[in-house]
mmCIF file of C-alpha atoms in Angstrom:
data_model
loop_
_atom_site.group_PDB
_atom_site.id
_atom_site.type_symbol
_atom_site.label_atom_id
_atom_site.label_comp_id
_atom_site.label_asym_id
_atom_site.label_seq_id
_atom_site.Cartn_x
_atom_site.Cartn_y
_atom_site.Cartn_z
ATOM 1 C CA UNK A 17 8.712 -19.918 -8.290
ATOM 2 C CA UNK A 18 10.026 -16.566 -7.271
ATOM 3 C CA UNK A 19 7.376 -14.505 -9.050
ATOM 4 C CA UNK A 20 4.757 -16.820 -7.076
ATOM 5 C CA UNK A 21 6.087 -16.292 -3.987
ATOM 6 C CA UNK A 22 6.746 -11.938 -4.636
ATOM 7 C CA UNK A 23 2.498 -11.306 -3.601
ATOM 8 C CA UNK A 24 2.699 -13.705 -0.619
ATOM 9 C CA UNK A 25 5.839 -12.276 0.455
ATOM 10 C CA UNK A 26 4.024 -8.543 0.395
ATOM 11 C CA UNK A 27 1.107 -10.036 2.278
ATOM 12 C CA UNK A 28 3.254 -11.539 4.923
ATOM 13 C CA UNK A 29 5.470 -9.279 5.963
ATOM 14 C CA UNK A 30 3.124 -6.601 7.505
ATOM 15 C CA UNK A 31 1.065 -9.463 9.065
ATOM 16 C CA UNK A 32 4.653 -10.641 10.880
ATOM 17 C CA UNK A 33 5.589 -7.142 11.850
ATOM 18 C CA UNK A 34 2.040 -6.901 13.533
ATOM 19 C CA UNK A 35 2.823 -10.134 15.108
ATOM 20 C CA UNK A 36 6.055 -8.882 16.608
ATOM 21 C CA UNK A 37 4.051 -6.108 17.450
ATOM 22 C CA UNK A 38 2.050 -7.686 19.818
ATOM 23 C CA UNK A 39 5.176 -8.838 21.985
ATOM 24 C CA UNK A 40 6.462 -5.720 22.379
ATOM 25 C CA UNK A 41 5.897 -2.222 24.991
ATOM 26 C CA UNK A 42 6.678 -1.080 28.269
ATOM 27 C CA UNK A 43 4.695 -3.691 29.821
ATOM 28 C CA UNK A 44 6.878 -6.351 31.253
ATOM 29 C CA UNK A 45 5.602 -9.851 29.783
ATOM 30 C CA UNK A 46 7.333 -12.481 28.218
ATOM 31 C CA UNK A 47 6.908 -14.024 24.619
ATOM 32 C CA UNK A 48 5.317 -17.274 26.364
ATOM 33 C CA UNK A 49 2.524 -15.187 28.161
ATOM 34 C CA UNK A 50 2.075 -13.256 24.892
ATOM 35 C CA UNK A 51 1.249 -16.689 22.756
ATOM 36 C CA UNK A 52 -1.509 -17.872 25.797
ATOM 37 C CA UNK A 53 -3.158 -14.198 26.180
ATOM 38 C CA UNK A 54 -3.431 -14.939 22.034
ATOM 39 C CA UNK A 55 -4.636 -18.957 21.847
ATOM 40 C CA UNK A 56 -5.096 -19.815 25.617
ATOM 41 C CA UNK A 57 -6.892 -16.350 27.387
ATOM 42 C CA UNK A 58 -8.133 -18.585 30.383
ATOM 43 C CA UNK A 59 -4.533 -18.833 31.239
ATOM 44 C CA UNK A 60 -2.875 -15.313 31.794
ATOM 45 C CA UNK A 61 -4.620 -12.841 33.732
ATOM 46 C CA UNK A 62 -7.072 -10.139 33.214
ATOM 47 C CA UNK A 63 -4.529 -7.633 32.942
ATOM 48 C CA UNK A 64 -2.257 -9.468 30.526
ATOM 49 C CA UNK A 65 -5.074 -10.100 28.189
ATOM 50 C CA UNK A 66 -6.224 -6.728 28.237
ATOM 51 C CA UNK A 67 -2.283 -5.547 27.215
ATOM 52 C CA UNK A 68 -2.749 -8.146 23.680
ATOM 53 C CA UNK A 69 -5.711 -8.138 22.838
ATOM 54 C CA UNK A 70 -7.033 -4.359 23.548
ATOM 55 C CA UNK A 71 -3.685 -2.123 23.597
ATOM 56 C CA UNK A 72 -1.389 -3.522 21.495
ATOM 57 C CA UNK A 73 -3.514 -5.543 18.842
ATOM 58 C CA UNK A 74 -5.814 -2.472 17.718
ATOM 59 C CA UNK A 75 -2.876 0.219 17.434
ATOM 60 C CA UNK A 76 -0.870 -2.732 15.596
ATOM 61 C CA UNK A 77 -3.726 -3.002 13.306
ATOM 62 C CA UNK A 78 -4.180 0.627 12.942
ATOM 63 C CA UNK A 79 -0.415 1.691 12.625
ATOM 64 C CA UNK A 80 0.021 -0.900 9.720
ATOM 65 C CA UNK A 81 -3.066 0.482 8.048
ATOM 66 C CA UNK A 82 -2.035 4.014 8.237
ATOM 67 C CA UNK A 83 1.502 3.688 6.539
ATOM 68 C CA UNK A 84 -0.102 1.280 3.860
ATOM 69 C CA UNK A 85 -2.677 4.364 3.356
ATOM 70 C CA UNK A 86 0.096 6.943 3.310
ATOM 71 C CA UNK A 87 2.370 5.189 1.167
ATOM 72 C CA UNK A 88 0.054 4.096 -1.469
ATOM 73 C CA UNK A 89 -1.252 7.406 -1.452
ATOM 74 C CA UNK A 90 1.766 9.120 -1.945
ATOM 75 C CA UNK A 91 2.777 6.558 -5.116
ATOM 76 C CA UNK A 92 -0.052 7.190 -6.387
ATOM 77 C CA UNK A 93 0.154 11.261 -5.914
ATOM 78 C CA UNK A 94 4.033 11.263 -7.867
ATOM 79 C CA UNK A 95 2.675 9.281 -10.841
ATOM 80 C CA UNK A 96 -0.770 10.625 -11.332
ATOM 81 C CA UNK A 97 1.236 14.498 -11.407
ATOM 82 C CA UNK A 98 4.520 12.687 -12.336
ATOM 83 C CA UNK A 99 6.601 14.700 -10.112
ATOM 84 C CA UNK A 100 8.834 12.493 -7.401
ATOM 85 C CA UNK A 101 8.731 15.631 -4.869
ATOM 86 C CA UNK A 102 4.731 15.380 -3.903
ATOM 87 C CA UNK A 103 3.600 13.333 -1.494
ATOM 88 C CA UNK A 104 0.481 11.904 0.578
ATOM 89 C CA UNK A 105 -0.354 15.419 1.568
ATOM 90 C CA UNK A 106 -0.188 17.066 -1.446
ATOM 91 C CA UNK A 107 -3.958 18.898 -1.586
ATOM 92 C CA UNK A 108 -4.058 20.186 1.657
ATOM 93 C CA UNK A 109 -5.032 16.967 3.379
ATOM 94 C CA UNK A 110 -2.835 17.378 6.271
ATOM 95 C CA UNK A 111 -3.309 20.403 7.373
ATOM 96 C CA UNK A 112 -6.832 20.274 6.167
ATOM 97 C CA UNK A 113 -7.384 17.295 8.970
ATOM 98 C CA UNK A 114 -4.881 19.789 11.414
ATOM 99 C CA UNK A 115 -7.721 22.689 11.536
ATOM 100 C CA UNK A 116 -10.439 20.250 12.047
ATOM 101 C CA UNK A 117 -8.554 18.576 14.521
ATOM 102 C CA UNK A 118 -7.844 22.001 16.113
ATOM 103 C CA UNK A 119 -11.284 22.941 15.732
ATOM 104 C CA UNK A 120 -12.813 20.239 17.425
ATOM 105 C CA UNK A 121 -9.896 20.737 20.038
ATOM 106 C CA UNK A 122 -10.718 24.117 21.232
ATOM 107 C CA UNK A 123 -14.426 24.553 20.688
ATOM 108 C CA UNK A 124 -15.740 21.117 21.224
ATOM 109 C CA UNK A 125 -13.375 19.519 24.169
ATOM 110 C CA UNK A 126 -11.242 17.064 21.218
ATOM 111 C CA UNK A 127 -12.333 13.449 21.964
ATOM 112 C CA UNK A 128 -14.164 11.377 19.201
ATOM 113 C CA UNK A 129 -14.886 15.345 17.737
ATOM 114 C CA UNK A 130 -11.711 15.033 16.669
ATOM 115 C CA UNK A 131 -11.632 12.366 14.484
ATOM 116 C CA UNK A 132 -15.224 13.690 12.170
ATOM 117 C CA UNK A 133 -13.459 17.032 12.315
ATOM 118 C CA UNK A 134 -9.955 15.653 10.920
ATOM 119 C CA UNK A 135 -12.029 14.210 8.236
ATOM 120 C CA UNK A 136 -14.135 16.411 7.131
ATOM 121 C CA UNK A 137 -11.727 19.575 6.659
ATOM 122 C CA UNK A 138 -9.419 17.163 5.179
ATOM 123 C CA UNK A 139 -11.774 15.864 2.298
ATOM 124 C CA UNK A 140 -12.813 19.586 2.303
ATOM 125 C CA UNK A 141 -9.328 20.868 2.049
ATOM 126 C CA UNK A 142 -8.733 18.292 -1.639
ATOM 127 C CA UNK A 143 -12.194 19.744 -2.811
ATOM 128 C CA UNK A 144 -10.904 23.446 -2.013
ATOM 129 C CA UNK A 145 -7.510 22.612 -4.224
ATOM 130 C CA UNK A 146 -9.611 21.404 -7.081
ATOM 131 C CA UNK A 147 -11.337 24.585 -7.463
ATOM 132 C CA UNK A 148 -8.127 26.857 -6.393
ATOM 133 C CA UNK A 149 -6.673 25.272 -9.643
ATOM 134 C CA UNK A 150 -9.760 25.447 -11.595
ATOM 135 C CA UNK A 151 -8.575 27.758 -14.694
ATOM 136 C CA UNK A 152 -11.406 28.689 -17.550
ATOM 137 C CA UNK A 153 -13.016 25.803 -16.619
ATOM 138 C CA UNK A 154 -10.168 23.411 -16.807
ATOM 139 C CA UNK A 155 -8.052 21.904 -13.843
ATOM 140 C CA UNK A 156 -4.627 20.502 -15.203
ATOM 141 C CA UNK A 157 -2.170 18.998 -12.526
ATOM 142 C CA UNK A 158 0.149 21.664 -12.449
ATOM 143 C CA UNK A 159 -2.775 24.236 -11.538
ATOM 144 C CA UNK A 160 -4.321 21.477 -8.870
ATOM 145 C CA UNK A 161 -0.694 21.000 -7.294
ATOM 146 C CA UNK A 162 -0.614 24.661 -7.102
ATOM 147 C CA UNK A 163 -4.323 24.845 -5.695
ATOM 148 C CA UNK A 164 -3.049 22.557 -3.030
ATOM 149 C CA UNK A 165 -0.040 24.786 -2.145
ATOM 150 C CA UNK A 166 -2.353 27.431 -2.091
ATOM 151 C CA UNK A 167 -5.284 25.614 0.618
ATOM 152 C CA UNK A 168 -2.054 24.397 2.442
ATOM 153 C CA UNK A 169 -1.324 27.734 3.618
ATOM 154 C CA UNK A 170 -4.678 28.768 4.088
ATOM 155 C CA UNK A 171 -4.977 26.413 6.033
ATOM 156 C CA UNK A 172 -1.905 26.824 7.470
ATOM 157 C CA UNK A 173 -2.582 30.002 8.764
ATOM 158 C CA UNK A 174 -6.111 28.843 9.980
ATOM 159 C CA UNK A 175 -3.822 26.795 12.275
ATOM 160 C CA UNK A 176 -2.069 29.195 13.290
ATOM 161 C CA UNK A 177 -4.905 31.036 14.853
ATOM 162 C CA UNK A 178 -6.053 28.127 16.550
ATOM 163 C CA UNK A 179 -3.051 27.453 18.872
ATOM 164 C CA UNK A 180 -2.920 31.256 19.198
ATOM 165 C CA UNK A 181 -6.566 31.102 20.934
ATOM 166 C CA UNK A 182 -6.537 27.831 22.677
ATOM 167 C CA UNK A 183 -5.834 27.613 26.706
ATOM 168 C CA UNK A 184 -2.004 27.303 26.828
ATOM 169 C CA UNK A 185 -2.342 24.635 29.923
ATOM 170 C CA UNK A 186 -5.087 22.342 28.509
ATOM 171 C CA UNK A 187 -5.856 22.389 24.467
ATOM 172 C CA UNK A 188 -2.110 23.589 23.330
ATOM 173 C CA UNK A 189 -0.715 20.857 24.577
ATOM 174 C CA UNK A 190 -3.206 18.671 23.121
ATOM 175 C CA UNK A 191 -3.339 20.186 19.817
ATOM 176 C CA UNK A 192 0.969 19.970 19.857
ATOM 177 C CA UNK A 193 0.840 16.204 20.393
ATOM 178 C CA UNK A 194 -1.948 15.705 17.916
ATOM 179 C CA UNK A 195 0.453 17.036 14.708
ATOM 180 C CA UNK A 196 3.715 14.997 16.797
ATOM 181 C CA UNK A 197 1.274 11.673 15.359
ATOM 182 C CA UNK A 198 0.942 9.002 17.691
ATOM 183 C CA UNK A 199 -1.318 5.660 17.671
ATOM 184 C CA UNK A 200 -1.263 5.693 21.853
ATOM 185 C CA UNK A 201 -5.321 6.144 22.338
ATOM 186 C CA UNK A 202 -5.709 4.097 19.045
ATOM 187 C CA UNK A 203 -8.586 1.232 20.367
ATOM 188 C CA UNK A 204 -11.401 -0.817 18.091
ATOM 189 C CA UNK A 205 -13.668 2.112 18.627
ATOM 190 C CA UNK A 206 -11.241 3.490 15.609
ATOM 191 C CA UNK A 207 -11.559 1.067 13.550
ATOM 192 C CA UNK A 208 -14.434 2.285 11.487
ATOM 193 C CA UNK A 209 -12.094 4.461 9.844
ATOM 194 C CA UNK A 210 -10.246 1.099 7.973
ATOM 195 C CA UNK A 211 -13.923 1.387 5.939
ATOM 196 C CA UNK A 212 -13.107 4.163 3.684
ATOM 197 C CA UNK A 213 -9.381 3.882 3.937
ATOM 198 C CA UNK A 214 -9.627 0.422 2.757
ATOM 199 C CA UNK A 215 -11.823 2.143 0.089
ATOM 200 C CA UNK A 216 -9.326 4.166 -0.980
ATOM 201 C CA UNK A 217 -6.409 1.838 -0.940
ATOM 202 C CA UNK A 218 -8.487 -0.800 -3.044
ATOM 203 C CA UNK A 219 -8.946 2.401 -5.496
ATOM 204 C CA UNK A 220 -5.823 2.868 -6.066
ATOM 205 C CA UNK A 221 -4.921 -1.474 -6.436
ATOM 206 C CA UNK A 222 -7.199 -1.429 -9.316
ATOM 207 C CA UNK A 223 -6.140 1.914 -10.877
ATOM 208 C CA UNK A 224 -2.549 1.229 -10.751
ATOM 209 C CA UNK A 225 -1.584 0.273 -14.375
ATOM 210 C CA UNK A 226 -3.238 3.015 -15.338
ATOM 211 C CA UNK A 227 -0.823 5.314 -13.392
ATOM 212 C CA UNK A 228 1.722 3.775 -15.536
ATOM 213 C CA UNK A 229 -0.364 5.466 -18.512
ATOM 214 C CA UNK A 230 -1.265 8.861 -16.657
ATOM 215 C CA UNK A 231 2.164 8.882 -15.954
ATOM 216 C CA UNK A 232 3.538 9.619 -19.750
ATOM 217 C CA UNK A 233 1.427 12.462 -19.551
ATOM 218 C CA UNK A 234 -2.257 13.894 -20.393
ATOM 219 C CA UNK A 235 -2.085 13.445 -24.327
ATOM 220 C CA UNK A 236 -0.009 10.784 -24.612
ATOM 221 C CA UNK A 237 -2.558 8.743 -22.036
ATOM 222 C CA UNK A 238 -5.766 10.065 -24.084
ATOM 223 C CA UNK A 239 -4.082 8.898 -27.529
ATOM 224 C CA UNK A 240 -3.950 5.476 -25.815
ATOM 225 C CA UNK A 241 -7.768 5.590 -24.870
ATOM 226 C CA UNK A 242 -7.829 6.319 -21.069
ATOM 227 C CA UNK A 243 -10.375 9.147 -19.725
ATOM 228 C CA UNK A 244 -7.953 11.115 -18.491
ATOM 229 C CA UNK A 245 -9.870 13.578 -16.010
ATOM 230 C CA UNK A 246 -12.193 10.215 -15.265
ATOM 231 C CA UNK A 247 -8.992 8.799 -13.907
ATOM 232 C CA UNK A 248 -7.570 11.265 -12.041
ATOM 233 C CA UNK A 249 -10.737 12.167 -10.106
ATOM 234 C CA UNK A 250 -10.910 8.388 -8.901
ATOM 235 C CA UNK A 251 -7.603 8.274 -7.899
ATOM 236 C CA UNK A 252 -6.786 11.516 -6.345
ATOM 237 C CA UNK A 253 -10.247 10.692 -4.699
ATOM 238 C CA UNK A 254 -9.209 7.123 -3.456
ATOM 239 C CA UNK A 255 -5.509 8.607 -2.306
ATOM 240 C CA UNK A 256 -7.734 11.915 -0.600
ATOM 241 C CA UNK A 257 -10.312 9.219 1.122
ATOM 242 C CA UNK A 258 -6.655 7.130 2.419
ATOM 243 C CA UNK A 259 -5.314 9.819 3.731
ATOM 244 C CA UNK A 260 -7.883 11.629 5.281
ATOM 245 C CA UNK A 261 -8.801 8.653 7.393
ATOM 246 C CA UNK A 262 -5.536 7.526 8.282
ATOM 247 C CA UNK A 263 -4.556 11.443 9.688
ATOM 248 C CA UNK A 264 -7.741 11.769 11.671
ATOM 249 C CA UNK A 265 -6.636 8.845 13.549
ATOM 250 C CA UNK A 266 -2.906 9.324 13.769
ATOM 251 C CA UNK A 267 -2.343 12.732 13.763
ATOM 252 C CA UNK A 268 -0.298 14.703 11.456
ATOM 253 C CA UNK A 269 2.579 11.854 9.966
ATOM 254 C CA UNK A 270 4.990 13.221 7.242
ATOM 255 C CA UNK A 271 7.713 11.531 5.423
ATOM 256 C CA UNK A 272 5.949 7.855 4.620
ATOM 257 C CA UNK A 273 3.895 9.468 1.697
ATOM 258 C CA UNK A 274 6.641 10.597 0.371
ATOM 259 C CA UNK A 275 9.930 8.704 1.092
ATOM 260 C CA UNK A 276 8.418 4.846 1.207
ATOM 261 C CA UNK A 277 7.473 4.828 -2.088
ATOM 262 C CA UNK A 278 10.612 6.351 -3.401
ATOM 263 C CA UNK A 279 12.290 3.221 -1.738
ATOM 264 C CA UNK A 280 9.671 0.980 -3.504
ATOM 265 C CA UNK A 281 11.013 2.334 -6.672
ATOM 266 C CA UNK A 282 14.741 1.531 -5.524
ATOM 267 C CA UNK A 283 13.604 -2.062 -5.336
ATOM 268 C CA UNK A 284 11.519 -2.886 -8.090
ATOM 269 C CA UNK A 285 11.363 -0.125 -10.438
ATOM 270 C CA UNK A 286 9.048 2.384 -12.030
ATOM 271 C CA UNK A 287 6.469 0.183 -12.862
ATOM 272 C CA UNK A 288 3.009 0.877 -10.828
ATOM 273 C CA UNK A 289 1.869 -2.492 -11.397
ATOM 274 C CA UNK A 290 4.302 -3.778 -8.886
ATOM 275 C CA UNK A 291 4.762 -0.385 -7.109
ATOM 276 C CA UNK A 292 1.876 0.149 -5.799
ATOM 277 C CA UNK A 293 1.475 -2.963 -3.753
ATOM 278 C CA UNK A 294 4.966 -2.573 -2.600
ATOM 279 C CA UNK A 295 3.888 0.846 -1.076
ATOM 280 C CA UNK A 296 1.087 -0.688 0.455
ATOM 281 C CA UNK A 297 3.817 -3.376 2.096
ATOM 282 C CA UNK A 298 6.499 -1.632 2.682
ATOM 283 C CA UNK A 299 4.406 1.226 4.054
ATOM 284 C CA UNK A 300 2.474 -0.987 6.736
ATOM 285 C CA UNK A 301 5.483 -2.668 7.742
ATOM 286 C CA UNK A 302 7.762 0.994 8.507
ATOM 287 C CA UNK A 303 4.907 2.315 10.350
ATOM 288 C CA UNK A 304 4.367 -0.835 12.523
ATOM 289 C CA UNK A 305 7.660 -1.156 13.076
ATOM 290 C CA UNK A 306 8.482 2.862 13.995
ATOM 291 C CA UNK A 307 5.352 2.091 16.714
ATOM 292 C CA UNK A 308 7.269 -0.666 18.537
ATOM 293 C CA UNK A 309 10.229 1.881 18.544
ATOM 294 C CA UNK A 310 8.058 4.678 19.742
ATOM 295 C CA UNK A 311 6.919 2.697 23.192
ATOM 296 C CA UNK A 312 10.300 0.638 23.454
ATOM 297 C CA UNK A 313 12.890 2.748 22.923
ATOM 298 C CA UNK A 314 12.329 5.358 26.226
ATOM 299 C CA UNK A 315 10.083 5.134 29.231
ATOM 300 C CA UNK A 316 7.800 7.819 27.819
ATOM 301 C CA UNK A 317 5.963 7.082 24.656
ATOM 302 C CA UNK A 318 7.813 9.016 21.327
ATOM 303 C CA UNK A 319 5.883 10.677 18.862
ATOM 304 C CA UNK A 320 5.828 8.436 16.016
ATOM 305 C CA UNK A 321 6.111 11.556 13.503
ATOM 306 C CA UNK A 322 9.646 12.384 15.235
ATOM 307 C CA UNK A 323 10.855 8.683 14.748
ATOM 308 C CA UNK A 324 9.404 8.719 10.921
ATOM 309 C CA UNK A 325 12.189 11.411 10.296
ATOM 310 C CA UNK A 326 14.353 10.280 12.360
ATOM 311 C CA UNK A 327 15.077 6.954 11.510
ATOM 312 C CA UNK A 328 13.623 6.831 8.179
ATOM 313 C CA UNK A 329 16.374 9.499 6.537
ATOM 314 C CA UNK A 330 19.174 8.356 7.441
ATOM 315 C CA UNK A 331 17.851 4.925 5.808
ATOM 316 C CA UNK A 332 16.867 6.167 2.854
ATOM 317 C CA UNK A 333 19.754 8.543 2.699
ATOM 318 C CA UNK A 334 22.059 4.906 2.865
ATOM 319 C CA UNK A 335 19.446 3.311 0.144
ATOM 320 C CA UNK A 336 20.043 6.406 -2.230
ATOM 321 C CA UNK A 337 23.847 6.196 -2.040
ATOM 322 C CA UNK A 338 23.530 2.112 -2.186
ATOM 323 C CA UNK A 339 21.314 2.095 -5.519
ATOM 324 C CA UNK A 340 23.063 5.553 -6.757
ATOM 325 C CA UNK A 341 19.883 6.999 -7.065
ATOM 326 C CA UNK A 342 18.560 3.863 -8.911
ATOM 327 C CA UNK A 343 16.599 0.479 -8.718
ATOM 328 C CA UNK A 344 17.468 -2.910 -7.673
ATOM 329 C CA UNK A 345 15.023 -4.384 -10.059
#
C-alpha cells in the first residue's frame, strides 16, 4: 500500500503547492473569493478573476515547471558525470541564456527577444562545451565538464561586456533583475516554452535507470550493453533542452539544480529510478513555494534567485546534519 501510494504522492504534492499558490500575493482577497474566481467566475469581479486566473495561475504553472526542469536536470547532470558538485548549469547553459538575454536586452529593446535569445545561446553554449572538450576525436566527461568551465567563462566575460555597454538608467537595470530570476511577467504567452522543457524532462523519466548504469562508469556501463556516448548525448541533450527553456523564462536561478536533488538522495537513496522523479517533485514544489515567499513576504516583489539561497541553505544545511550526510531510505 505504501509503494502504491509513493507516485501519487509525487504527483500531488506540486499540484497542492500550485493550489496554495493561487491564494496567495499582495492582492488582498480571501480564500472564499479565490474558490468562486476558480468554479463560479460570474461571481467575483473582473478584477478578482483576472488576479487567479491570469497572474497567479500561469506563474504558478510556470514556477513549478521550472524547478521540476532544474532539478531533474541537475540529477541527471551528477550521475551521467558522477560527480555530486555539478549541477543544472553545468555546460554553460546559464550564462549561455545570460548573453542572449543581454543581447537581446541592449540591441533589440528585451521583450519576447529575450526569451529566443536566452534559448538559443543557451543550447549554443552546451554545443560549444561539447567541442571545447572534444580531444582526438573523443569527448569523455571529464574533458566536456571542463569544456563547460571553459564556455562558462567565455561567456562570462561576454557578459561582462554587455552590462559594461548598456544605458546605466534603462537596460542595466533590466539586465540586473533578469540574472536576480523572477516569474513576475510570467503570463500564458510563456507557456510555449513547457513544449521542449516537457521534452526534456520526459527524456530524462525514460533514461533514468540507465543513469544508474552510466553512473558505475564508461566501461563498466559498455560491458553491461548500454551505448554509452548514445546515452549521454540524449540525456545531456534532454537536461540542456530543460534548462535552457526554463532560464529563458525565469532568469538566471542557481542552487535547485544542484542542492534539490542532493536532498532527493537524503530521502530515498542513490537509486535514479526513484530519484529522478523525486527531483522532478521536490523541485516543482521548492520553486512554487519560494514564489509565494517572493510576493508575500515584503511589499516589493523578491527575486526568487535571492530566496533560493536564502532559504534553501540553511535547510539543506539542517537536512545534512539530520541524515549525517546520508539517506533516509
Amino acid at each position: 500500500m505504501k509503494k502504491s501510494l509513493f507516485p501519487l504522492s509525487l504527483i500531488m504534492l506540486p499540484v497542492l503547492t500550485i493550489v496554495l499558490s493561487l491564494f496567495a500575493g499582495r492582492y488582498s482577497m480571501d480564500a472564499v473569493l479565490t474558490v468562486h474566481a476558480l468554479f463560479s467566475p460570474d461571481s467575483v469581479s473582473p478584477e478578482q478573476l483576472h488576479v487567479v486566473w491570469y497572474l497567479r495561475l500561469p506563474r504558478a504553472v510556470a514556477s513549478a515547471m521550472c524547478g521540476a526542469a532544474l532539478a531533474v536536470s541537475g540529477a541527471a547532470f551528477q550521475g551521467v558525470f558522477r560527480n555530486p558538485l555539478v549541477n543544472s548549469g553545468l555546460l554553460g547553459v546559464s550564462n549561455g541564456a545570460g548573453f542572449g538575454a543581454c543581447l537581446a536586452i541592449v540591441f533589440f529593446g528585451g521583450g519576447a527577444f529575450t526569451y529566443g535569445f536566452a534559448f538559443v545561446f543557451a543550447v549554443l553554449a552546451v554545443i560549444l562545451s561539447y567541442y571545447a572538450g572534444r580531444i582526438s576525436n573523443v569527448t569523455t566527461s571529464v574533458t566536456l565538464i571542463l569544456g563547460g568551465v571553459i564556455v562558462s567563462s567565455f561567456f562570462a566575460a561576454l557578459i561582462s561586456i554587455m552590462k559594461f555597454i548598456a544605458d546605466p538608467y534603462s537596460q542595466l537595470p533590466t539586465i540586473t533583475f533578469w540574472f536576480m530570476g523572477s516569474f513576475a511577467s510570467i503570463n500564458y504567452s510563456h507557456f510555449y516554452a513547457f513544449i521542449p522543457m516537457a521534452a526534456g524532462i520526459i527524456m530524462i523519466f525514460l533514461a533514468r535507470w540507465r543513469i544508474n548504469v552510466l553512473s558505475m562508469g564508461e566501461k563498466e556501463a559498455s560491458a553491461l550493453g548500454v551505448d554509452v556516448k548514445l546515452w549521454q548525448f540524449l540525456i545531456i541533450g534532454g537536461a540542456t533542452l530543460a534548462t535552457a527553456s526554463a532560464v529563458c523564462i525565469s532568469g538566471t536561478i542557481g542552487w535547485v539544480g544542484l542542492v534539490i536533488p542532493h536532498i532527493g538522495r537524503m530521502l530515498v537513496g542513490n537509486d535514479n529510478t526513484r530519484l529522478i522523479p523525486v527531483s522532478i517533485s521536490l523541485g516543482a514544489c521548492f520553486l512554487t513555494l519560494i514564489d509565494i515567499l517572493s510576493r508575500t513576504i515584503t511589499r516589493s516583489e523578491l527575486p526568487i534567485g535571492i530566496l533560493c539561497a536564502l532559504i534553501g541553505t540553511p535547510f539543506f544545511v539542517y537536512l545534512l546534519k539530520k541524515t549525517r550526510g546520508g539517506s533516509w531510505s
